[in-house]
Coordinates of C-alpha atoms in Angstrom, one line a residue:
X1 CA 72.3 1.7 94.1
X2 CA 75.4 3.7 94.5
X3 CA 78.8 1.4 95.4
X4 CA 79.1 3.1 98.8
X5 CA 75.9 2.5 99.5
X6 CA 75.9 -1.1 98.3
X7 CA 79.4 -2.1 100.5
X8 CA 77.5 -0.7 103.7
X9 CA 74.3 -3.1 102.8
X10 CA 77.0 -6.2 102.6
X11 CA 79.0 -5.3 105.4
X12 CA 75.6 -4.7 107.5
X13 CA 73.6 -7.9 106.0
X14 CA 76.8 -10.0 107.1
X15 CA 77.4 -8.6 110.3
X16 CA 73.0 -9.4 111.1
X17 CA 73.8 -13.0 109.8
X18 CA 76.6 -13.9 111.9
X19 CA 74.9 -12.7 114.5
X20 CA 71.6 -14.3 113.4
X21 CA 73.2 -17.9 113.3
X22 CA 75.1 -17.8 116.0
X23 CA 71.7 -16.8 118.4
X24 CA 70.4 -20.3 116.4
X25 CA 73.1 -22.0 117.2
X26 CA 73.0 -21.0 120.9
X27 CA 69.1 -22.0 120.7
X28 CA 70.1 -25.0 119.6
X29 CA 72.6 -25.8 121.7
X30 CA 69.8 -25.3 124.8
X31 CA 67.5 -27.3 122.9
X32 CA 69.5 -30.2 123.3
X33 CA 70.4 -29.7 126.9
X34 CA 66.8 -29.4 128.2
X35 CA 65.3 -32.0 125.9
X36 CA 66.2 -35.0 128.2
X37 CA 65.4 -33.0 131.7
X38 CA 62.7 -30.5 130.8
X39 CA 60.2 -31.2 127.2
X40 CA 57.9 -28.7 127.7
X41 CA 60.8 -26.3 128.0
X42 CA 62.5 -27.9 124.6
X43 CA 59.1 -27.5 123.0
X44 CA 59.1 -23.8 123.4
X45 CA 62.7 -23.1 122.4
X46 CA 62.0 -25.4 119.5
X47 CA 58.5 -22.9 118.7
X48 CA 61.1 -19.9 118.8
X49 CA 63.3 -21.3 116.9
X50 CA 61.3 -21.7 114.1
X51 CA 60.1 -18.5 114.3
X52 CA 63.2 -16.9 114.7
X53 CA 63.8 -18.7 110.9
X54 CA 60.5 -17.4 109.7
X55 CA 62.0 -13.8 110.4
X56 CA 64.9 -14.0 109.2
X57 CA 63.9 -15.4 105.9
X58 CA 61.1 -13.0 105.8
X59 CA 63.3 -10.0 106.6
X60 CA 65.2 -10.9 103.3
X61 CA 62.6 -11.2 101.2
X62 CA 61.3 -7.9 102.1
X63 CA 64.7 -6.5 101.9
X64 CA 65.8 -7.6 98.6
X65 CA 62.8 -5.9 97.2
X66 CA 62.8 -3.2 98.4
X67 CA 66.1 -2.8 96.9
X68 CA 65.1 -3.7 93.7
X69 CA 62.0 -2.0 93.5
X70 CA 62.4 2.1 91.9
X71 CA 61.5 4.7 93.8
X72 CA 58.2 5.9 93.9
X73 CA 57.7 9.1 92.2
X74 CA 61.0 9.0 90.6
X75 CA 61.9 9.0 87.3
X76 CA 65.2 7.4 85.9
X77 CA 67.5 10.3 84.1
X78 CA 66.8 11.2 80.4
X79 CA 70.3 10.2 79.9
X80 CA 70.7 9.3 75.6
X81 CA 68.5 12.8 75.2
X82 CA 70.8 14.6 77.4
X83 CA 73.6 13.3 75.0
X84 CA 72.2 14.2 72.4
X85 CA 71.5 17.6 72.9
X86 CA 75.0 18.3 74.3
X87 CA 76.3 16.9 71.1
X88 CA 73.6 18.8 68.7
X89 CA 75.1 21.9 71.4
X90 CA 78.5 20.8 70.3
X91 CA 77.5 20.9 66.7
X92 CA 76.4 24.1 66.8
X93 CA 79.7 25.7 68.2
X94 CA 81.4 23.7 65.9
X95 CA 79.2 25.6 63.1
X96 CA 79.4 29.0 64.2
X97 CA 82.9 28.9 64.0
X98 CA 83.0 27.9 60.5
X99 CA 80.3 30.3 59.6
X100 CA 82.9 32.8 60.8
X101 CA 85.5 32.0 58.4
X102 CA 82.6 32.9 55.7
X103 CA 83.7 36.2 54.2
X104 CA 80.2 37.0 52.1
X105 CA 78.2 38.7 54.5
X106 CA 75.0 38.1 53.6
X107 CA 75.5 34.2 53.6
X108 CA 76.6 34.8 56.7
X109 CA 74.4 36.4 58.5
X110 CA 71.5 33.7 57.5
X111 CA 73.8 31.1 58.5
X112 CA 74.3 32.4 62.0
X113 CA 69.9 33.1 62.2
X114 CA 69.4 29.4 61.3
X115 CA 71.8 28.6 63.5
X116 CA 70.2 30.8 66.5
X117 CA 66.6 29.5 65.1
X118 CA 67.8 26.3 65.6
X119 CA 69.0 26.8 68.9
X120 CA 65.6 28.5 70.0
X121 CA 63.7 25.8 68.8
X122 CA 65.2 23.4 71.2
X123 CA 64.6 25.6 74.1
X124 CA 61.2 27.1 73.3
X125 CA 60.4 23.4 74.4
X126 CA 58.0 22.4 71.4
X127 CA 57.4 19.3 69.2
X128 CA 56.8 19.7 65.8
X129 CA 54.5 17.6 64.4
X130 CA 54.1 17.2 60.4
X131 CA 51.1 16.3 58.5
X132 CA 52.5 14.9 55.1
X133 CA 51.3 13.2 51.8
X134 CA 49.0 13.7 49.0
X135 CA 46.5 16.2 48.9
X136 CA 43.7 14.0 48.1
X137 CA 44.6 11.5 51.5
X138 CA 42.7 13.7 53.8
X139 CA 45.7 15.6 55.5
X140 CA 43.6 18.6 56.4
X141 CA 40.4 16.8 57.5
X142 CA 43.0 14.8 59.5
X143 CA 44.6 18.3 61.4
X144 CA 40.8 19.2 62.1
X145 CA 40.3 16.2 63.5
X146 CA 43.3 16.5 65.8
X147 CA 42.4 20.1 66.9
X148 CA 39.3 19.3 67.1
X149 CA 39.9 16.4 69.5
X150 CA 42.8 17.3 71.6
X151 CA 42.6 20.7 71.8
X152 CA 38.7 21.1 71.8
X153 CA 38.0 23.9 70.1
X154 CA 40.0 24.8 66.7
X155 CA 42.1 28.0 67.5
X156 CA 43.8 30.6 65.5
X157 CA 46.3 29.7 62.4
X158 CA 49.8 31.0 64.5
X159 CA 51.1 31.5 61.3
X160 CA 49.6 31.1 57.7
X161 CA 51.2 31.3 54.3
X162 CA 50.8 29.2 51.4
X163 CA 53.2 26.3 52.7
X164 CA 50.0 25.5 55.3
X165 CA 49.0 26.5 58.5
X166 CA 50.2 25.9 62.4
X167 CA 48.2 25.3 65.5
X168 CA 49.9 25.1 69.1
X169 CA 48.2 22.8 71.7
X170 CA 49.3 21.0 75.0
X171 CA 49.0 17.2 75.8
X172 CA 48.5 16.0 79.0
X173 CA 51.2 14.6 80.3
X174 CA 54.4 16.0 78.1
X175 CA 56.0 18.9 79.2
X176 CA 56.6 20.1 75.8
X177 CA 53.8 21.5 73.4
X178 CA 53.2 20.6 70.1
X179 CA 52.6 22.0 67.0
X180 CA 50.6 20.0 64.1
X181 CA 51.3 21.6 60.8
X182 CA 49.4 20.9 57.6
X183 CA 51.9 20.9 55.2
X184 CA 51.0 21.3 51.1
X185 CA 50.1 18.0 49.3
X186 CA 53.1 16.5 47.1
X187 CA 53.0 14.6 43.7
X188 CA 50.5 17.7 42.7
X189 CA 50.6 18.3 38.8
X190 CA 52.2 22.1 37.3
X191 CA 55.1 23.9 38.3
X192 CA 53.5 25.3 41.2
X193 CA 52.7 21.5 42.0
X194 CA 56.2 20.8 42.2
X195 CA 56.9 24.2 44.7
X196 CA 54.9 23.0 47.1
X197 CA 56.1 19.7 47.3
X198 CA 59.6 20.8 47.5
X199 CA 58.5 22.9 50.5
X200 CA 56.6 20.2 51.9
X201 CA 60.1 18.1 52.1
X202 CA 61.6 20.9 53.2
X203 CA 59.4 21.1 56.2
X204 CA 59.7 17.3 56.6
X205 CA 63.4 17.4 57.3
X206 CA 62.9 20.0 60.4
X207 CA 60.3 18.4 61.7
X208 CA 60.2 16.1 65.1
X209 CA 57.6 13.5 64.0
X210 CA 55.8 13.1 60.9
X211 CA 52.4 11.8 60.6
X212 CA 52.7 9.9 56.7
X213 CA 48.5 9.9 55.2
X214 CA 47.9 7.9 53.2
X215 CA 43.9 6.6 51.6
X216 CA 45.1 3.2 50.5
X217 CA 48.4 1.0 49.6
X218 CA 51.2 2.6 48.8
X219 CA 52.4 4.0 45.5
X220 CA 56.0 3.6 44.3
X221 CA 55.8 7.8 44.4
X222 CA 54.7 8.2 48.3
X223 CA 57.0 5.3 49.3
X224 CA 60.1 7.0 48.0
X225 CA 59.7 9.9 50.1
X226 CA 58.9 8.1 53.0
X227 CA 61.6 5.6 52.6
X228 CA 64.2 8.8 52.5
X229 CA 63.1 10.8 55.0
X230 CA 63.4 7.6 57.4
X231 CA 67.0 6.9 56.1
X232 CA 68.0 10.4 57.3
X233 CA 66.5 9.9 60.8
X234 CA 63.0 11.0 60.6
X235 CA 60.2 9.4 62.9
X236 CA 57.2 8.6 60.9
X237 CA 53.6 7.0 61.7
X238 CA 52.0 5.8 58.7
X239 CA 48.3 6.6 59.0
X240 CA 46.2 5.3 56.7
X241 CA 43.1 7.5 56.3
X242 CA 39.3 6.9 54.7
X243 CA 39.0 3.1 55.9
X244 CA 35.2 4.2 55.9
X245 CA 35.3 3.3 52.1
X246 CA 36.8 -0.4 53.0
X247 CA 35.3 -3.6 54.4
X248 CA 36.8 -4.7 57.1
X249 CA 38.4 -8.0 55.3
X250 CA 39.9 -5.0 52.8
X251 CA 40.7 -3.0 55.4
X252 CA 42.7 -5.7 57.5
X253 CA 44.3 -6.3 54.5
X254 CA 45.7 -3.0 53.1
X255 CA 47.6 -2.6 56.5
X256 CA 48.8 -6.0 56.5
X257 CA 50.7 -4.9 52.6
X258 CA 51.7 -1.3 54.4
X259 CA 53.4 -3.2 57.1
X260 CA 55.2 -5.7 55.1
X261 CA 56.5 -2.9 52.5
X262 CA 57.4 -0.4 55.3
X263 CA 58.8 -3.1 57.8
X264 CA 62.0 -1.9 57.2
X265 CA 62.5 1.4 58.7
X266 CA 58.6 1.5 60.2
X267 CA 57.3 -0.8 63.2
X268 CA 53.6 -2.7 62.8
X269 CA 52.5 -0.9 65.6
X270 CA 53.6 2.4 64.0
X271 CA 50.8 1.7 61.2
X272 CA 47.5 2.4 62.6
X273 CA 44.1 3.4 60.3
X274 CA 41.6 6.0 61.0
X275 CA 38.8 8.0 59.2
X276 CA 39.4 11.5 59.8
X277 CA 36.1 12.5 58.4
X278 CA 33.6 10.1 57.9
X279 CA 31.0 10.2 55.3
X280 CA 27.3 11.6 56.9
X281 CA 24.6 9.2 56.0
X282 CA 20.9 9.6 56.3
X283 CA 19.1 7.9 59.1
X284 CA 14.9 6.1 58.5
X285 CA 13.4 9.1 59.4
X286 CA 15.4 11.5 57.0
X287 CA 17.9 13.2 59.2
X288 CA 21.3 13.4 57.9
X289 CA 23.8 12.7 60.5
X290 CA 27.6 13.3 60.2
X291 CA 29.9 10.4 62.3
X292 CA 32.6 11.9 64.9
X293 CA 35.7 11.4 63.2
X294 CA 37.7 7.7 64.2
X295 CA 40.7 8.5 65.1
X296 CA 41.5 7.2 68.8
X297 CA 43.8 5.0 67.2
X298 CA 46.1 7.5 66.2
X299 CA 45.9 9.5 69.2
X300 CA 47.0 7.0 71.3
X301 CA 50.2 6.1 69.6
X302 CA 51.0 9.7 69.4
X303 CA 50.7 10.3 72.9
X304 CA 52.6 6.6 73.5
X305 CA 55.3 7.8 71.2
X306 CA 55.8 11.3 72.5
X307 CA 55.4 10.9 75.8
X308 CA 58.5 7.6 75.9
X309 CA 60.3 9.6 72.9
X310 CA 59.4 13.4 72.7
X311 CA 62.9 14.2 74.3
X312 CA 64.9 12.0 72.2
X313 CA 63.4 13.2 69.0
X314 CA 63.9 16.6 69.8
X315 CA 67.2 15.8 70.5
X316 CA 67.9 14.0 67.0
X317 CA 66.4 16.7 65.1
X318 CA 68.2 19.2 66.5
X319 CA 71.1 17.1 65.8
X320 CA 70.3 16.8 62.6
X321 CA 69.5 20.1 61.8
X322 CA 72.7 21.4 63.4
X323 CA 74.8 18.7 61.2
X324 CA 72.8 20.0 57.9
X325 CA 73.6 22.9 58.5
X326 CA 77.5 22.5 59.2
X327 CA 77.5 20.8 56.0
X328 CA 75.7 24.0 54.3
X329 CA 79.0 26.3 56.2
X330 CA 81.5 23.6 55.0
X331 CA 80.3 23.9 51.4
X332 CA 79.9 27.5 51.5
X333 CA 83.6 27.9 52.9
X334 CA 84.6 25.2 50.3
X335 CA 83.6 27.5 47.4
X336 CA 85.4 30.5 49.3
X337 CA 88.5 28.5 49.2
X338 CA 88.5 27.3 45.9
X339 CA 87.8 31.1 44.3
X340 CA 90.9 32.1 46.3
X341 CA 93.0 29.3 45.1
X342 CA 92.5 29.6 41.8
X343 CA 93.4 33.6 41.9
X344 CA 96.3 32.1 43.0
X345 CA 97.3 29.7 40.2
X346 CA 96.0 32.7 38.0
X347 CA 97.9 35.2 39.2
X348 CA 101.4 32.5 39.2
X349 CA 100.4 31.3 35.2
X350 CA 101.0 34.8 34.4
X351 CA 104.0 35.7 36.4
X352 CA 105.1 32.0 35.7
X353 CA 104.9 33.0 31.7
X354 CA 106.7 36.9 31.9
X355 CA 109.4 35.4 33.6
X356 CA 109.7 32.6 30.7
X357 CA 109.0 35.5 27.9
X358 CA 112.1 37.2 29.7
X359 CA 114.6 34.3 30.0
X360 CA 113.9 31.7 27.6
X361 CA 114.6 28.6 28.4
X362 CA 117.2 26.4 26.6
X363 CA 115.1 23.6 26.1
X364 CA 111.8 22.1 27.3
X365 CA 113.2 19.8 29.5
X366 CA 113.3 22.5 31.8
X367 CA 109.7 23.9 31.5
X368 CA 108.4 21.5 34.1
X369 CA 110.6 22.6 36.5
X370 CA 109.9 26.3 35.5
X371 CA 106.6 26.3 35.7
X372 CA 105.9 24.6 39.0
X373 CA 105.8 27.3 41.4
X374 CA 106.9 26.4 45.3
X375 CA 105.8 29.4 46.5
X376 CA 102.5 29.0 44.8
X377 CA 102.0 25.7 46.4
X378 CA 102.6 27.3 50.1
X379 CA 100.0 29.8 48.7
X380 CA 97.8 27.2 48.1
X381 CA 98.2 25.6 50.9
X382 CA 97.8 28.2 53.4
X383 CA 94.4 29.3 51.8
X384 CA 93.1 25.6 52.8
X385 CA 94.4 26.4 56.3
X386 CA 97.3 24.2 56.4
X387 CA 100.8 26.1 56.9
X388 CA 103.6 24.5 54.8
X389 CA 107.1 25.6 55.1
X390 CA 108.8 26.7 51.8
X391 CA 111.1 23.4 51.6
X392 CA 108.0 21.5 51.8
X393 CA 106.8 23.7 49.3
X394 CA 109.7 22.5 46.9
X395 CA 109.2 19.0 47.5
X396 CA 105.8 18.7 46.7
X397 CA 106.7 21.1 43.4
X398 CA 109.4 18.8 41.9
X399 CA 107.3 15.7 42.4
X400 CA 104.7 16.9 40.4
X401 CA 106.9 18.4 37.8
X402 CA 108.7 14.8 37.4
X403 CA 104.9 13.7 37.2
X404 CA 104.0 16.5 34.3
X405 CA 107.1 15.0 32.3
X406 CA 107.0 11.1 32.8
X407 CA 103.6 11.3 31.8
X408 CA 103.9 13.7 28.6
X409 CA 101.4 16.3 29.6
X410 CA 104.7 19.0 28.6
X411 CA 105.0 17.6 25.7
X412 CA 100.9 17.4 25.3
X413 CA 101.0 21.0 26.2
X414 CA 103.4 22.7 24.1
X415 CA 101.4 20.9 21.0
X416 CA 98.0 22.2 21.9
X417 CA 99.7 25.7 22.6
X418 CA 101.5 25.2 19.0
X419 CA 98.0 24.5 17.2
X420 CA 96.7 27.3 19.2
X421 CA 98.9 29.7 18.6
X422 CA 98.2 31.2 15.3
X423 CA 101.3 33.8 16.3
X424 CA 104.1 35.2 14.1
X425 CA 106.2 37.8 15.6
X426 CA 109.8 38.3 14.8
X427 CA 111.4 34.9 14.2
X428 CA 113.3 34.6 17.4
X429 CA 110.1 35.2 19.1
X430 CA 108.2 32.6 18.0
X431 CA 109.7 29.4 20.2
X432 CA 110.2 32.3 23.0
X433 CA 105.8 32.4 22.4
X434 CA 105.2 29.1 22.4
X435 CA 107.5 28.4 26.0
X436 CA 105.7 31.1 27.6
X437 CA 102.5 30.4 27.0
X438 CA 103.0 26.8 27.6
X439 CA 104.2 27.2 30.9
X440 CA 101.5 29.5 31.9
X441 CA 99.5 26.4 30.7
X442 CA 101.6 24.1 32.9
X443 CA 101.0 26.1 36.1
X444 CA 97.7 25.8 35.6
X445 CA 97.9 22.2 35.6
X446 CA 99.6 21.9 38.5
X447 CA 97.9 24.5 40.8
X448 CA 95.0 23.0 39.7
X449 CA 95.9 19.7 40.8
X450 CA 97.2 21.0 44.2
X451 CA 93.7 22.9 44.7
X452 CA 92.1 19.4 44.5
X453 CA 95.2 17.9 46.8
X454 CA 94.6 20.2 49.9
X455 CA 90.8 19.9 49.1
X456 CA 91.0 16.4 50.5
X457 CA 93.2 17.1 53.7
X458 CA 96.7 16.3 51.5
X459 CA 95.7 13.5 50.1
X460 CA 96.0 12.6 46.3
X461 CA 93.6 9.6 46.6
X462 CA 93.3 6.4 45.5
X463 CA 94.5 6.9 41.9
X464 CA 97.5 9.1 43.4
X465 CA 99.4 12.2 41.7
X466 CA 99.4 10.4 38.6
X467 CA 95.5 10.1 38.3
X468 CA 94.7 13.7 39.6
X469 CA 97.3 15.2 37.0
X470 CA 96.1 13.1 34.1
X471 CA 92.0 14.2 35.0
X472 CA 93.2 17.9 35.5
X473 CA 95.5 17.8 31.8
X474 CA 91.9 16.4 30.3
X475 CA 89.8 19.0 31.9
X476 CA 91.7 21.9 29.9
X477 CA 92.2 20.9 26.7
X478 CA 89.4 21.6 25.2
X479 CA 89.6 23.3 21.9
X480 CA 87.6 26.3 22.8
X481 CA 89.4 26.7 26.4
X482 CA 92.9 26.2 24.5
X483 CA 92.0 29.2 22.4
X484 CA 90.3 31.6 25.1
X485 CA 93.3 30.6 27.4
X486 CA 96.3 31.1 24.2
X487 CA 94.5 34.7 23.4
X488 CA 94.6 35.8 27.0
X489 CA 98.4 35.2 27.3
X490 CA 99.5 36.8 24.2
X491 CA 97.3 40.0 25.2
X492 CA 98.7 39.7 29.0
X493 CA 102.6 38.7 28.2
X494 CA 103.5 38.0 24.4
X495 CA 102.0 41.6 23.1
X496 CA 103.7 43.7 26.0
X497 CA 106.8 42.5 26.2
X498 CA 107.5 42.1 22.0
X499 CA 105.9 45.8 22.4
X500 CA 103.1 45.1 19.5
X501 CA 99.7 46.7 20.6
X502 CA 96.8 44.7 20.8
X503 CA 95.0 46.6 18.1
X504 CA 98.0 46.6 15.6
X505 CA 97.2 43.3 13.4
X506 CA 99.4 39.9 13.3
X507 CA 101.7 39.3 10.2
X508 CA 100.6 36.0 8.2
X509 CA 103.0 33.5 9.2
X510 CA 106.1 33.1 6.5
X511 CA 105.1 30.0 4.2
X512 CA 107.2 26.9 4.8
X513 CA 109.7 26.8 1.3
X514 CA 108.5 24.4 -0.9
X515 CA 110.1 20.7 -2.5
X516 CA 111.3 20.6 -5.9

């Protein structure tokens, strides 16, 4: 009830009362006066009194029910699966604009169809249900069994390929129609084997509801799946198939050990047994009959479930689909953002090291410093989307230079450019070499550090500066990098500038003048 509604109800219901008790009081009253002079007259006042009580107490009995009771024909709002499809609606805004910062076209444009498939899925007001597990549970005899049962007739595959086939029919009662598809047995043997089941996850994860088949207890191999596809939010029935082979004792007690190892993320009453097609047997006289197929059970906790939850799991899929798929954009954008940060730090290592080549430095105290770029760093930054100011830039340069040097990567450096750098040009060249190079080095370093720094919103993380430095200093220096990276900057900087050609071959280095 409304709170406008409810005020006039008090206001009303007090107003009647007051009125109510003061007409008993004023019966009362007359009671009392015509008692002694008139009894028969007393009688009857005392008769209406009563009743007069009678209706009043009856009047709020029927009353406060009929408050309480619903509305007949009414149904309260879908409220949680409106929710949820505003936010899965959300989610998909969200996505398109990030698929819009995706330069490659062709990743795209198959972003932007899932997301439109995913879109028309919710409206074309379906529920997909998915017919999972081994081949050898029964799956298929189970979907013919459905068909064959809810639908009557089995109709046309809507759409067949080798993942399985699809059939569209309507249950009484839910607005929406459902599809049951028979999707391809897992834990099959060959490579092939393992395509199929990929797929079969595959279609697991868009599905609305899955219907898990399974011909006895659970293997460690069928409850993994099942385990992760409930911990990302699917709705599964486990249905366990074939109990024509059981006893009853056996029976009753295979679905007692499915509950207990599914409780978790399964309800009892979500683990139901059926026998999609029984065995045919041959009666006295010879005739060999072939049972109707058991499985009412089922059926009615489908309908149960999709009838109180259809909407809702709609809803989450959706949902989910839409938040997969805004992680699939993120990563793709991530990528795009990392090969454009690293052209950066490319493109500064070698304008870092011509400038050193130039105007060598006096000592490498100062290489640190040099080799730091702020202007890379603003680069850097502005390819992750955030805008830094060229002071800011500065900072954030000479606190990781300070870092480079307190922690001896310069020093690290200029040795594995020294082993490296099987160089001799003319002798006033040689330190001039080995700077250069070593700062190109050093801007590496750094823009690498800052790439993984504005990766993580500006944040350095637990470890700090001093931990992303250190991890980025290990990553390249290996020998066979060292080398690659050393014979890249003497063709791009040391050969140019000292004027020596890349085909005109390197004099032996002088040999160090001996002890006597």
């Amino acid at each position: 009830m409304r709170p406008p509604r409810l005020l006039l109800f008090i206001a009303g219901l007090s107003l009647i009362l007051g009125l109510m008790l003061w007409l008993v009081n004023s019966i009362w009253r007359l009671y009392i006066q015509v008692s002694f002079t008139a009894p028969p007259l007393a009688f009857i006042l005392l008769v209406l009194l009563i009743m007069l009580l009678a209706l009043v107490i009856a009047a709020f009995v029927y009353y406060g029910f009929l408050f309480q009771r619903p509305t007949k024909g009414r149904r309260p709002e879908p409220q949680v699966s409106l929710i949820k499809a505003e936010a899965a609606e959300e989610t998909l805004r969200a996505v398109r604009q990030q698929v819009a910062q995706i330069q490659d076209e062709v990743s795209r444009r198959a972003l932007l169809e899932r997301s439109e498939d995913i879109e028309e899925s919710f409206n074309r007001k379906e529920i997909q249900v998915l017919v999972f597990g081994t081949g050898s549970a029964g799956k298929t005899s189970l979907v013919n069994a459905l068909i064959g049962r809810m639908a009557g007739q089995v109709g046309a595959a809507m759409g067949t390929t080798k993942t399985g086939q699809t059939y569209r029919f309507k249950l009484k009662g839910l607005e929406r129609r459902i599809l049951i598809i028979d999707s391809p047995g897992i834990l099959e043997a060959g490579a092939e084997g393992t395509e199929r089941e990929q797929e079969a996850r595959h279609l697991a994860t868009e599905a609305d509801l899955l219907l898990f088949v399974v011909d006895n207890d659970l293997k460690k191999s069928e409850y993994t799946p099942l385990r992760a596809l409930a911990e990302i939010g699917k709705r599964s029935l486990l249905v366990l198939n074939k109990i024509d082979r059981y006893t009853d004792s056996d029976r009753e007690l295979i679905l007692e050990r499915l509950r207990e190892r599914v409780a978790r993320f399964i309800s009892p009453e979500d683990v139901v047994a059926i026998c999609a097609n029984p065995n045919a047997f041959r009666t006295e006289t010879g005739e060999i009959l072939q049972p109707d197929p058991e499985i009412l059970p089922l059926l009615r906790r489908m309908a149960a479930v999709l009838r109180a939850e259809g909407e809702d799991l709609v809803a989450d899929n959706i949902l989910l689909q839409s938040q997969r798929l805004g992680e699939e954009a993120r990563r793709l954008i991530d990528e795009q953002r990392l090969r454009q940060a690293e052209k950066v730090v490319e493109r500064f290592q070698w304008i870092g090291a011509v400038v050193i080549c130039a105007t060598p430095l006096p000592g490498i105290d100062l290489l640190a410093t040099a080799a730091v770029n702020a202007q890379m760093v603003v680069e850097i930054a502005r390819v992750y989307g955030c805008e830094l100011n060229l002071e800011r830039g500065r900072e954030l340069a000479f606190s990781l230079a300070k870092t480079l040097a307190s922690l001896g990567v310069v020093k690290g450096a200029i040795q594995l450019v020294t082993d490296a750098l099987q160089l001799s040009v003319a002798g006033f060249l040689v330190g001039t070499a080995i700077q250069s190079v070593s700062a190109a080095y050093l801007t590496r370093i750094a823009g690498k550090s800052f790439i993984e720094y504005f990766r993580h919103d500006q944040d350095w993380g637990d470890g700090g500066i001093t931990e992303v430095v250190q991890r980025q200093f290990q990553l390249n220096r290996r020998d066979q990098f060292v080398k690659s990276f050393v014979q890249e900057a003497i063709n791009r900087v040391i050969r140019p500038l000292s004027g020596q050609s890349e085909s005109e071959p390197e004099a032996p280095p002088e040999p160090p003048p001996r002890r006597r």
